[in-house]
């Protein structure tokens, strides 16, 4: 970004309501950002390979084409005032093309490039002096054996590229499990990480403005099931110094990456007291969905503000909150009974407009607000359980 406009003044001019925000990716993150952006008076255009997408259903314009179709990308970029992403696995050429067309790209393509590949991301974090679990790049079975000897067991083998929600991941409990684990990864470049014995998983959803302003939602506590986020709780039930340290690490990440926009940093709070960064998501994040109701400014409005060069909004947490994901598995015995969730007056139901409820697919979420974190967790879990009670 920097360097395209040496005058600087134009760069700082906010993109105001009435303008069109172009979003690459068309899932639920884009949908919730589009809903926030439209409420604020912006037009939303979305580009992805999928028709009738969660974002497209609520956008002003939905373009359906492969990300590799650079002519279609150029035509899309020509119609928008600013470009952002709701999905980081878009090829870097897409961001480069938009940057070359003179459109602000927020966050910049360099941020996507770093965050879309685990190995690059880990190397960036380690080089920046930020704490991560011990890791080694692994490109062959022999390298895996050598790395395992250095890192020790248990360890986790992950594909270097394009992994999310635990896809492309295998735990290695004993040295003799290395060969089958390598087979399972299909010979793709990988990263071996020390297994972290953690007491909590945390995330910090934060934002950085065009002017470098920083805002954060504090530490959020996350529980995963089968590597997929199941429950998020705010504020996290960790000591205040742990939460404050996580926020400071997140600030360092956003500054060192020179991010404009929302970025989520996921952490392990290890049993030995260390706080380790697991991964980065350079966009609004599932663990931040509870900010829609629980914060003065949602992560989605915050993304619109940051991307459009507006001042960031207050991230004040209004009440303790808990969010439970609704995966396609809930549909196994038919449509969930939505009336049961609505029977809880402090529960909010969000559905993403996806037609096919496949197992593991994120179909929606529930958020409960309450006077205490424990009560919010109890309410959201009982509302979710009620959906499938027969
Ligand atoms: P990831 O796709 O890397 O975010 O991993 C998904 C989930 O797998 C994490 O949220 C953890 O619950 C678990 N996991 C991943 N890496 C590790 C690790 N090095 N040690 C322990 N658990 C891990």
Short mmCIF file of C-alpha atoms and ligand atoms in Angstrom, two decimals:
data_model
loop_
_atom_site.label_atom_id
_atom_site.label_comp_id
_atom_site.label_asym_id
_atom_site.label_seq_id
_atom_site.Cartn_x
_atom_site.Cartn_y
_atom_site.Cartn_z
CA UNK A 1 0.00 0.00 0.00
CA UNK A 2 2.53 2.55 1.13
CA UNK A 3 4.34 3.98 -1.84
CA UNK A 4 1.39 3.94 -4.24
CA UNK A 5 0.39 7.36 -3.14
CA UNK A 6 3.35 9.43 -2.07
CA UNK A 7 1.16 12.46 -1.39
CA UNK A 8 -0.47 10.57 1.47
CA UNK A 9 -3.39 12.97 1.75
CA UNK A 10 -5.59 11.06 -0.66
CA UNK A 11 -4.75 7.81 1.08
CA UNK A 12 -5.98 9.21 4.36
CA UNK A 13 -9.30 10.40 2.91
CA UNK A 14 -12.04 8.12 4.20
CA UNK A 15 -14.19 6.11 1.83
CA UNK A 16 -17.67 7.24 2.75
CA UNK A 17 -21.13 5.64 2.69
CA UNK A 18 -22.44 5.24 -0.85
CA UNK A 19 -19.10 3.77 -1.93
CA UNK A 20 -18.76 0.10 -2.87
CA UNK A 21 -16.71 -2.31 -0.80
CA UNK A 22 -15.40 -5.23 -2.87
CA UNK A 23 -15.06 -8.46 -0.90
CA UNK A 24 -13.12 -11.49 -2.17
CA UNK A 25 -14.69 -14.58 -0.65
CA UNK A 26 -18.39 -15.10 -0.05
CA UNK A 27 -18.91 -17.07 3.16
CA UNK A 28 -20.51 -16.14 6.47
CA UNK A 29 -17.77 -13.66 7.38
CA UNK A 30 -18.49 -11.67 4.23
CA UNK A 31 -22.21 -12.01 4.90
CA UNK A 32 -22.00 -10.50 8.38
CA UNK A 33 -19.64 -7.79 7.15
CA UNK A 34 -22.03 -7.04 4.28
CA UNK A 35 -24.96 -6.75 6.70
CA UNK A 36 -22.96 -4.31 8.85
CA UNK A 37 -21.74 -2.37 5.82
CA UNK A 38 -25.20 -2.06 4.31
CA UNK A 39 -26.58 -0.81 7.62
CA UNK A 40 -23.89 1.89 7.43
CA UNK A 41 -24.90 2.87 3.87
CA UNK A 42 -22.21 1.13 1.85
CA UNK A 43 -22.73 -0.98 -1.24
CA UNK A 44 -21.23 -4.47 -1.09
CA UNK A 45 -19.89 -6.49 -4.00
CA UNK A 46 -18.63 -10.05 -3.53
CA UNK A 47 -16.43 -12.19 -5.77
CA UNK A 48 -16.03 -15.97 -5.39
CA UNK A 49 -16.43 -19.19 -7.37
CA UNK A 50 -19.74 -19.98 -5.63
CA UNK A 51 -23.19 -18.84 -6.76
CA UNK A 52 -25.96 -17.90 -4.29
CA UNK A 53 -23.36 -17.61 -1.55
CA UNK A 54 -23.91 -16.52 2.07
CA UNK A 55 -22.42 -13.12 1.18
CA UNK A 56 -24.00 -12.91 -2.27
CA UNK A 57 -27.49 -13.37 -0.80
CA UNK A 58 -27.15 -10.07 1.09
CA UNK A 59 -24.79 -8.16 -1.23
CA UNK A 60 -25.60 -5.57 -3.89
CA UNK A 61 -23.55 -7.47 -6.44
CA UNK A 62 -22.40 -11.08 -6.58
CA UNK A 63 -19.79 -12.05 -9.17
CA UNK A 64 -19.25 -15.79 -9.66
CA UNK A 65 -15.90 -16.68 -11.23
CA UNK A 66 -12.75 -18.55 -10.28
CA UNK A 67 -10.12 -16.50 -8.40
CA UNK A 68 -7.70 -17.47 -11.16
CA UNK A 69 -9.84 -15.66 -13.77
CA UNK A 70 -7.84 -12.44 -13.66
CA UNK A 71 -9.98 -10.77 -16.36
CA UNK A 72 -13.03 -11.26 -14.14
CA UNK A 73 -11.02 -10.05 -11.14
CA UNK A 74 -10.01 -6.89 -13.05
CA UNK A 75 -13.60 -6.21 -14.12
CA UNK A 76 -14.75 -6.63 -10.51
CA UNK A 77 -12.03 -4.39 -9.09
CA UNK A 78 -12.99 -1.67 -11.60
CA UNK A 79 -16.46 -1.54 -10.05
CA UNK A 80 -15.43 -1.12 -6.42
CA UNK A 81 -13.87 1.65 -4.32
CA UNK A 82 -11.90 -0.50 -1.89
CA UNK A 83 -10.93 -4.16 -1.81
CA UNK A 84 -10.93 -6.52 1.15
CA UNK A 85 -11.00 -10.27 1.82
CA UNK A 86 -13.13 -12.49 3.98
CA UNK A 87 -11.03 -15.52 3.10
CA UNK A 88 -7.24 -15.49 3.13
CA UNK A 89 -6.62 -18.27 0.65
CA UNK A 90 -7.12 -16.01 -2.35
CA UNK A 91 -4.06 -15.96 -4.60
CA UNK A 92 -1.69 -13.07 -3.98
CA UNK A 93 -2.07 -12.09 -7.67
CA UNK A 94 -5.62 -10.98 -6.93
CA UNK A 95 -4.44 -8.45 -4.36
CA UNK A 96 -1.54 -7.42 -6.62
CA UNK A 97 -3.94 -6.77 -9.49
CA UNK A 98 -6.19 -4.61 -7.31
CA UNK A 99 -3.18 -2.72 -5.95
CA UNK A 100 -1.91 -2.15 -9.51
CA UNK A 101 -5.36 -0.82 -10.45
CA UNK A 102 -4.87 1.86 -7.81
CA UNK A 103 -7.60 0.60 -5.48
CA UNK A 104 -6.90 0.53 -1.76
CA UNK A 105 -6.45 -3.09 -0.68
CA UNK A 106 -6.99 -3.55 3.05
CA UNK A 107 -5.32 -5.51 4.46
CA UNK A 108 -2.54 -5.37 1.84
CA UNK A 109 -1.59 -8.36 -0.28
CA UNK A 110 1.61 -8.79 1.74
CA UNK A 111 -0.51 -9.59 4.81
CA UNK A 112 -2.47 -12.24 2.91
CA UNK A 113 0.76 -13.68 1.56
CA UNK A 114 2.14 -14.14 5.09
CA UNK A 115 -1.05 -15.47 6.66
CA UNK A 116 -2.14 -17.86 3.93
CA UNK A 117 0.65 -20.32 4.50
CA UNK A 118 1.39 -21.81 7.93
CA UNK A 119 5.12 -22.03 7.38
CA UNK A 120 5.50 -18.42 6.21
CA UNK A 121 3.27 -17.32 9.08
CA UNK A 122 5.30 -19.21 11.70
CA UNK A 123 8.57 -17.93 10.23
CA UNK A 124 7.27 -14.36 10.31
CA UNK A 125 6.22 -14.73 13.95
CA UNK A 126 9.50 -16.36 15.00
CA UNK A 127 11.57 -13.74 13.16
CA UNK A 128 9.54 -10.97 14.78
CA UNK A 129 10.49 -12.43 18.17
CA UNK A 130 6.90 -13.44 18.94
CA UNK A 131 6.33 -16.65 20.92
CA UNK A 132 5.36 -19.79 18.98
CA UNK A 133 5.68 -23.51 19.72
CA UNK A 134 8.92 -25.06 18.43
CA UNK A 135 8.50 -25.95 14.74
CA UNK A 136 10.44 -27.29 11.76
CA UNK A 137 9.71 -27.20 8.04
CA UNK A 138 9.45 -30.76 6.72
CA UNK A 139 9.58 -31.75 3.04
CA UNK A 140 10.32 -35.49 3.17
CA UNK A 141 9.92 -38.55 5.40
CA UNK A 142 13.63 -38.29 6.34
CA UNK A 143 13.23 -34.63 7.33
CA UNK A 144 10.21 -35.59 9.41
CA UNK A 145 12.23 -38.20 11.31
CA UNK A 146 15.03 -35.68 11.90
CA UNK A 147 12.59 -32.95 13.01
CA UNK A 148 10.81 -35.36 15.35
CA UNK A 149 14.13 -36.23 16.98
CA UNK A 150 14.69 -32.52 17.67
CA UNK A 151 11.19 -31.53 18.72
CA UNK A 152 10.20 -34.74 20.51
CA UNK A 153 6.85 -36.45 20.92
CA UNK A 154 4.03 -35.68 21.00
CA UNK A 155 4.09 -33.38 18.00
CA UNK A 156 1.61 -32.22 15.37
CA UNK A 157 2.25 -32.47 11.63
CA UNK A 158 0.36 -29.88 9.58
CA UNK A 159 0.27 -29.10 5.87
CA UNK A 160 2.28 -25.94 5.22
CA UNK A 161 -0.42 -24.49 2.99
CA UNK A 162 -4.15 -23.97 2.99
CA UNK A 163 -5.13 -25.67 6.20
CA UNK A 164 -7.94 -24.52 8.43
CA UNK A 165 -10.19 -26.01 11.08
CA UNK A 166 -7.74 -28.86 11.64
CA UNK A 167 -7.80 -29.99 8.01
CA UNK A 168 -4.46 -31.46 6.99
CA UNK A 169 -3.30 -32.14 10.54
CA UNK A 170 -2.12 -35.27 12.33
CA UNK A 171 -0.82 -35.83 15.84
CA UNK A 172 2.32 -37.95 16.20
CA UNK A 173 2.39 -39.64 19.59
CA UNK A 174 5.40 -41.96 19.11
CA UNK A 175 8.40 -41.93 16.73
CA UNK A 176 7.07 -45.01 14.92
CA UNK A 177 3.92 -43.03 13.96
CA UNK A 178 6.03 -40.73 11.76
CA UNK A 179 5.92 -42.84 8.59
CA UNK A 180 2.12 -43.33 8.56
CA UNK A 181 1.66 -39.63 9.39
CA UNK A 182 3.83 -38.65 6.42
CA UNK A 183 1.80 -41.02 4.18
CA UNK A 184 -1.41 -39.45 5.43
CA UNK A 185 -0.18 -35.99 4.42
CA UNK A 186 0.32 -37.22 0.87
CA UNK A 187 3.88 -35.94 0.59
CA UNK A 188 2.90 -32.26 0.71
CA UNK A 189 5.30 -29.74 2.27
CA UNK A 190 4.51 -29.65 5.96
CA UNK A 191 5.40 -28.16 9.30
CA UNK A 192 6.08 -30.17 12.44
CA UNK A 193 5.12 -28.43 15.67
CA UNK A 194 5.63 -29.36 19.29
CA UNK A 195 2.33 -30.41 20.85
CA UNK A 196 1.29 -27.79 23.37
CA UNK A 197 -0.29 -28.91 26.64
CA UNK A 198 -2.60 -25.97 27.12
CA UNK A 199 -5.00 -24.96 29.87
CA UNK A 200 -6.90 -22.58 27.58
CA UNK A 201 -7.14 -21.57 23.95
CA UNK A 202 -7.55 -17.82 23.57
CA UNK A 203 -7.99 -15.36 20.77
CA UNK A 204 -7.64 -11.63 20.50
CA UNK A 205 -9.70 -10.01 17.76
CA UNK A 206 -8.14 -6.65 17.07
CA UNK A 207 -8.23 -3.92 14.45
CA UNK A 208 -5.84 -1.36 13.10
CA UNK A 209 -6.92 1.75 11.28
CA UNK A 210 -5.34 3.45 8.27
CA UNK A 211 -3.85 5.95 10.75
CA UNK A 212 -2.29 3.14 12.85
CA UNK A 213 -4.92 3.32 15.62
CA UNK A 214 -5.33 0.01 17.49
CA UNK A 215 -8.46 -1.44 19.08
CA UNK A 216 -9.12 -4.88 20.58
CA UNK A 217 -11.91 -6.92 22.16
CA UNK A 218 -9.77 -8.36 24.94
CA UNK A 219 -9.03 -12.06 25.35
CA UNK A 220 -11.77 -14.43 24.21
CA UNK A 221 -11.74 -18.06 25.41
CA UNK A 222 -12.25 -20.74 22.78
CA UNK A 223 -13.10 -24.41 22.97
CA UNK A 224 -12.63 -26.63 19.92
CA UNK A 225 -14.23 -29.98 19.15
CA UNK A 226 -12.62 -32.08 16.39
CA UNK A 227 -10.34 -29.08 15.68
CA UNK A 228 -13.34 -26.88 14.87
CA UNK A 229 -14.35 -23.96 17.08
CA UNK A 230 -17.33 -24.99 19.22
CA UNK A 231 -17.69 -22.35 21.91
CA UNK A 232 -16.33 -18.83 22.47
CA UNK A 233 -16.59 -16.99 25.75
CA UNK A 234 -15.95 -13.32 26.51
CA UNK A 235 -14.26 -12.24 28.63
CA UNK A 236 -11.91 -15.24 28.80
CA UNK A 237 -11.67 -16.92 32.22
CA UNK A 238 -7.93 -16.35 32.60
CA UNK A 239 -5.96 -14.13 35.01
CA UNK A 240 -5.94 -10.45 34.01
CA UNK A 241 -2.16 -10.42 33.33
CA UNK A 242 -2.58 -13.31 30.85
CA UNK A 243 -5.33 -11.48 29.00
CA UNK A 244 -3.27 -8.27 28.98
CA UNK A 245 -0.21 -10.12 27.66
CA UNK A 246 -2.28 -11.63 24.84
CA UNK A 247 -3.52 -8.19 23.86
CA UNK A 248 0.03 -6.80 23.79
CA UNK A 249 1.17 -9.68 21.58
CA UNK A 250 -1.77 -9.03 19.25
CA UNK A 251 -0.82 -5.36 19.09
CA UNK A 252 2.72 -6.36 18.11
CA UNK A 253 1.40 -8.68 15.37
CA UNK A 254 -0.84 -6.01 13.82
CA UNK A 255 1.93 -3.43 13.95
CA UNK A 256 4.69 -5.67 12.59
CA UNK A 257 2.42 -6.87 9.77
CA UNK A 258 1.29 -3.28 9.13
CA UNK A 259 -2.31 -4.50 8.99
CA UNK A 260 -5.23 -2.28 8.09
CA UNK A 261 -8.39 -4.08 9.13
CA UNK A 262 -9.47 -6.71 11.63
CA UNK A 263 -7.06 -9.53 12.45
CA UNK A 264 -7.47 -12.37 14.93
CA UNK A 265 -4.53 -13.88 16.80
CA UNK A 266 -5.15 -17.36 18.23
CA UNK A 267 -3.15 -18.44 21.27
CA UNK A 268 -2.43 -21.43 23.43
CA UNK A 269 -2.17 -20.58 27.13
CA UNK A 270 0.21 -23.42 28.00
CA UNK A 271 0.02 -25.24 31.32
CA UNK A 272 3.56 -24.03 32.06
CA UNK A 273 2.38 -20.42 31.87
CA UNK A 274 3.69 -19.56 28.39
CA UNK A 275 1.45 -17.81 25.92
CA UNK A 276 2.13 -19.14 22.40
CA UNK A 277 0.67 -17.87 19.13
CA UNK A 278 -0.98 -20.68 17.13
CA UNK A 279 -2.20 -18.83 14.09
CA UNK A 280 -3.34 -15.58 12.53
CA UNK A 281 -6.51 -14.82 10.58
CA UNK A 282 -6.27 -11.48 8.75
CA UNK A 283 -10.03 -10.82 8.84
CA UNK A 284 -12.99 -11.03 11.23
CA UNK A 285 -12.98 -14.39 13.02
CA UNK A 286 -15.47 -16.95 14.27
CA UNK A 287 -14.44 -16.24 17.86
CA UNK A 288 -15.45 -12.59 17.34
CA UNK A 289 -19.04 -13.32 16.30
CA UNK A 290 -20.22 -12.61 19.83
CA UNK A 291 -19.16 -8.96 19.35
CA UNK A 292 -22.26 -8.50 17.18
CA UNK A 293 -24.37 -8.30 20.32
CA UNK A 294 -21.83 -8.06 23.13
CA UNK A 295 -19.68 -5.12 21.99
CA UNK A 296 -20.50 -1.51 21.24
CA UNK A 297 -18.97 -1.97 17.77
CA UNK A 298 -19.06 -5.44 16.20
CA UNK A 299 -15.97 -6.91 14.55
CA UNK A 300 -17.82 -6.56 11.23
CA UNK A 301 -18.58 -2.86 11.63
CA UNK A 302 -14.98 -2.48 12.80
CA UNK A 303 -13.76 -4.13 9.60
CA UNK A 304 -15.86 -1.73 7.51
CA UNK A 305 -14.54 1.23 9.49
CA UNK A 306 -10.90 0.12 9.16
CA UNK A 307 -11.15 -0.81 5.49
CA UNK A 308 -12.86 2.48 4.65
CA UNK A 309 -10.36 4.58 6.60
CA UNK A 310 -12.89 5.70 9.20
CA UNK A 311 -12.01 6.06 12.90
CA UNK A 312 -12.28 2.74 14.75
CA UNK A 313 -15.35 2.25 16.95
CA UNK A 314 -15.46 1.50 20.67
CA UNK A 315 -14.81 -2.16 21.45
CA UNK A 316 -16.34 -1.90 24.93
CA UNK A 317 -17.86 -5.21 26.00
CA UNK A 318 -21.44 -4.55 27.10
CA UNK A 319 -22.14 -7.85 28.86
CA UNK A 320 -20.50 -11.26 29.31
CA UNK A 321 -21.28 -13.42 26.30
CA UNK A 322 -20.97 -16.93 24.91
CA UNK A 323 -21.24 -18.11 21.30
CA UNK A 324 -21.91 -21.68 20.20
CA UNK A 325 -21.41 -22.75 16.61
CA UNK A 326 -24.14 -24.61 14.73
CA UNK A 327 -22.50 -27.21 12.51
CA UNK A 328 -24.21 -29.22 9.79
CA UNK A 329 -24.18 -32.26 12.13
CA UNK A 330 -27.13 -30.69 13.99
CA UNK A 331 -29.27 -31.37 10.90
CA UNK A 332 -28.63 -35.15 11.06
CA UNK A 333 -32.20 -35.92 12.12
CA UNK A 334 -33.84 -33.08 10.18
CA UNK A 335 -34.24 -29.32 10.55
CA UNK A 336 -33.40 -28.10 14.07
CA UNK A 337 -36.34 -26.76 16.04
CA UNK A 338 -35.59 -23.03 15.86
CA UNK A 339 -38.55 -22.11 18.06
CA UNK A 340 -36.73 -23.78 20.97
CA UNK A 341 -33.76 -21.43 20.60
CA UNK A 342 -36.06 -18.43 20.36
CA UNK A 343 -37.70 -19.57 23.61
CA UNK A 344 -34.58 -18.17 25.33
CA UNK A 345 -35.08 -14.40 25.38
CA UNK A 346 -31.34 -13.65 25.71
CA UNK A 347 -30.25 -15.92 22.85
CA UNK A 348 -29.67 -14.63 19.33
CA UNK A 349 -29.88 -16.98 16.35
CA UNK A 350 -27.66 -16.41 13.31
CA UNK A 351 -28.00 -18.55 10.18
CA UNK A 352 -25.79 -18.17 7.15
CA UNK A 353 -28.14 -19.10 4.32
CA UNK A 354 -26.31 -22.32 3.40
CA UNK A 355 -28.53 -24.92 1.78
CA UNK A 356 -26.53 -28.09 2.42
CA UNK A 357 -25.92 -29.00 6.07
CA UNK A 358 -22.81 -31.15 5.69
CA UNK A 359 -21.12 -32.52 8.86
CA UNK A 360 -18.54 -30.04 10.15
CA UNK A 361 -19.91 -27.21 7.98
CA UNK A 362 -20.54 -23.95 9.81
CA UNK A 363 -24.25 -23.26 9.23
CA UNK A 364 -24.85 -20.61 11.89
CA UNK A 365 -24.26 -19.73 15.52
CA UNK A 366 -26.07 -18.80 18.71
CA UNK A 367 -25.00 -16.03 21.07
CA UNK A 368 -26.19 -15.58 24.65
CA UNK A 369 -25.58 -12.49 26.79
CA UNK A 370 -25.91 -12.58 30.54
CA UNK A 371 -24.79 -11.06 33.82
CA UNK A 372 -22.03 -13.65 34.17
CA UNK A 373 -19.88 -15.69 31.83
CA UNK A 374 -21.01 -18.94 33.47
CA UNK A 375 -24.65 -18.07 32.95
CA UNK A 376 -24.06 -17.06 29.30
CA UNK A 377 -22.29 -20.39 28.65
CA UNK A 378 -25.09 -22.38 30.35
CA UNK A 379 -27.76 -20.54 28.39
CA UNK A 380 -26.14 -20.87 24.97
CA UNK A 381 -25.41 -24.58 25.48
CA UNK A 382 -28.91 -25.34 26.69
CA UNK A 383 -30.40 -23.39 23.76
CA UNK A 384 -28.27 -25.38 21.33
CA UNK A 385 -29.11 -28.71 22.98
CA UNK A 386 -32.82 -27.84 22.79
CA UNK A 387 -32.63 -27.46 19.00
CA UNK A 388 -32.32 -31.21 18.47
CA UNK A 389 -34.25 -32.53 21.49
CA UNK A 390 -37.05 -34.78 20.26
P1 LIG B 1 -5.17 -25.11 13.72
O1 LIG B 1 -5.84 -25.57 12.45
O2 LIG B 1 -3.70 -25.06 13.62
O3 LIG B 1 -5.77 -23.87 14.28
O4 LIG B 1 -5.50 -26.23 14.81
C1 LIG B 1 -6.83 -26.48 15.20
C2 LIG B 1 -6.83 -26.95 16.64
O5 LIG B 1 -5.99 -28.11 16.80
C3 LIG B 1 -6.27 -25.94 17.61
O6 LIG B 1 -7.22 -24.96 17.94
C4 LIG B 1 -5.91 -26.85 18.78
O7 LIG B 1 -7.05 -27.21 19.51
C5 LIG B 1 -5.34 -28.07 18.07
N1 LIG B 1 -3.88 -27.88 17.87
C6 LIG B 1 -3.28 -27.39 16.79
N2 LIG B 1 -1.95 -27.31 16.94
C7 LIG B 1 -1.66 -27.77 18.17
C8 LIG B 1 -0.46 -27.94 18.93
N3 LIG B 1 0.75 -27.62 18.43
N4 LIG B 1 -0.57 -28.42 20.20
C9 LIG B 1 -1.79 -28.75 20.70
N5 LIG B 1 -2.96 -28.63 20.04
C10 LIG B 1 -2.91 -28.15 18.79
#
